[in-house]
């Protein structure tokens, strides 16, 4: 057991601000479950909660030199989880608004109700197919399509090369096109 494990949060925070990776790891280990639970409680979505938790810790590391924690790390992580949950729902609402606008524009056509049902079935099928993608491929595809991140942004967020991002997106698109053609 490292002596760092015995340090207070305040001491670990000072070490983190000085760039100590071991202090970051201890903070990560100490608070990961709490942050994940808070995110999951807010979203009831496991994968999204994991990503949100990773984003919170990634942000902590990236902002370590300028970070100011006004109260405790526990409070800081609680607020960060609430903020991430808020963003999650804001993004969901934005997606819904875009779909609603699409339907309003599209419903000038004949058979609007039938088209809405068909579109919803297609969207459900697409969601099922995306869920079947391998973990990393799915993660890359969703970052590209739901968060509208560029290949470079995805590569930076996941610490992979842009060619790997392109590879995963290409595989996902080929798989989805093949599966949708067959159904």
mmCIF file with all atom_site columns, C-alpha atoms in Angstrom, residues 126 129-145 164-180:
data_model
loop_
_atom_site.group_PDB
_atom_site.id
_atom_site.type_symbol
_atom_site.label_atom_id
_atom_site.label_alt_id
_atom_site.label_comp_id
_atom_site.label_asym_id
_atom_site.label_entity_id
_atom_site.label_seq_id
_atom_site.pdbx_PDB_ins_code
_atom_site.Cartn_x
_atom_site.Cartn_y
_atom_site.Cartn_z
_atom_site.occupancy
_atom_site.B_iso_or_equiv
_atom_site.pdbx_formal_charge
_atom_site.auth_seq_id
_atom_site.auth_comp_id
_atom_site.auth_asym_id
_atom_site.auth_atom_id
_atom_site.pdbx_PDB_model_num
ATOM 1  C CA . UNK A 1 126 ? -30.556 1.145  -36.225 1.00 0.00 ? 126 UNK A CA 1
ATOM 2  C CA . UNK A 1 129 ? -27.618 -2.712 -34.732 1.00 0.00 ? 129 UNK A CA 1
ATOM 3  C CA . UNK A 1 130 ? -25.420 -0.040 -33.152 1.00 0.00 ? 130 UNK A CA 1
ATOM 4  C CA . UNK A 1 131 ? -25.732 -1.871 -29.818 1.00 0.00 ? 131 UNK A CA 1
ATOM 5  C CA . UNK A 1 132 ? -24.336 -5.000 -31.513 1.00 0.00 ? 132 UNK A CA 1
ATOM 6  C CA . UNK A 1 133 ? -21.155 -3.219 -32.632 1.00 0.00 ? 133 UNK A CA 1
ATOM 7  C CA . UNK A 1 134 ? -17.944 -4.118 -30.772 1.00 0.00 ? 134 UNK A CA 1
ATOM 8  C CA . UNK A 1 135 ? -17.390 -1.865 -27.758 1.00 0.00 ? 135 UNK A CA 1
ATOM 9  C CA . UNK A 1 136 ? -14.663 0.426  -29.171 1.00 0.00 ? 136 UNK A CA 1
ATOM 10 C CA . UNK A 1 137 ? -16.291 0.580  -32.602 1.00 0.00 ? 137 UNK A CA 1
ATOM 11 C CA . UNK A 1 138 ? -19.624 1.505  -31.005 1.00 0.00 ? 138 UNK A CA 1
ATOM 12 C CA . UNK A 1 139 ? -17.995 4.152  -28.817 1.00 0.00 ? 139 UNK A CA 1
ATOM 13 C CA . UNK A 1 140 ? -16.233 5.767  -31.805 1.00 0.00 ? 140 UNK A CA 1
ATOM 14 C CA . UNK A 1 141 ? -19.368 5.624  -33.967 1.00 0.00 ? 141 UNK A CA 1
ATOM 15 C CA . UNK A 1 142 ? -21.584 7.191  -31.284 1.00 0.00 ? 142 UNK A CA 1
ATOM 16 C CA . UNK A 1 143 ? -19.084 9.972  -30.583 1.00 0.00 ? 143 UNK A CA 1
ATOM 17 C CA . UNK A 1 144 ? -19.064 10.715 -34.286 1.00 0.00 ? 144 UNK A CA 1
ATOM 18 C CA . UNK A 1 145 ? -22.787 10.540 -34.865 1.00 0.00 ? 145 UNK A CA 1
ATOM 19 C CA . UNK A 1 164 ? -8.100  3.964  -35.990 1.00 0.00 ? 164 UNK A CA 1
ATOM 20 C CA . UNK A 1 165 ? -11.126 6.264  -35.661 1.00 0.00 ? 165 UNK A CA 1
ATOM 21 C CA . UNK A 1 166 ? -11.617 6.159  -39.444 1.00 0.00 ? 166 UNK A CA 1
ATOM 22 C CA . UNK A 1 167 ? -11.247 2.373  -39.408 1.00 0.00 ? 167 UNK A CA 1
ATOM 23 C CA . UNK A 1 168 ? -13.934 1.961  -36.721 1.00 0.00 ? 168 UNK A CA 1
ATOM 24 C CA . UNK A 1 169 ? -16.363 4.370  -38.396 1.00 0.00 ? 169 UNK A CA 1
ATOM 25 C CA . UNK A 1 170 ? -15.858 2.663  -41.750 1.00 0.00 ? 170 UNK A CA 1
ATOM 26 C CA . UNK A 1 171 ? -16.470 -0.762 -40.226 1.00 0.00 ? 171 UNK A CA 1
ATOM 27 C CA . UNK A 1 172 ? -19.578 0.487  -38.426 1.00 0.00 ? 172 UNK A CA 1
ATOM 28 C CA . UNK A 1 173 ? -21.027 2.055  -41.579 1.00 0.00 ? 173 UNK A CA 1
ATOM 29 C CA . UNK A 1 174 ? -20.339 -1.054 -43.677 1.00 0.00 ? 174 UNK A CA 1
ATOM 30 C CA . UNK A 1 175 ? -21.919 -3.293 -41.031 1.00 0.00 ? 175 UNK A CA 1
ATOM 31 C CA . UNK A 1 176 ? -24.991 -1.067 -40.660 1.00 0.00 ? 176 UNK A CA 1
ATOM 32 C CA . UNK A 1 177 ? -25.496 -0.739 -44.425 1.00 0.00 ? 177 UNK A CA 1
ATOM 33 C CA . UNK A 1 178 ? -25.206 -4.508 -44.889 1.00 0.00 ? 178 UNK A CA 1
ATOM 34 C CA . UNK A 1 179 ? -27.606 -5.296 -42.055 1.00 0.00 ? 179 UNK A CA 1
ATOM 35 C CA . UNK A 1 180 ? -30.151 -2.678 -43.108 1.00 0.00 ? 180 UNK A CA 1
#
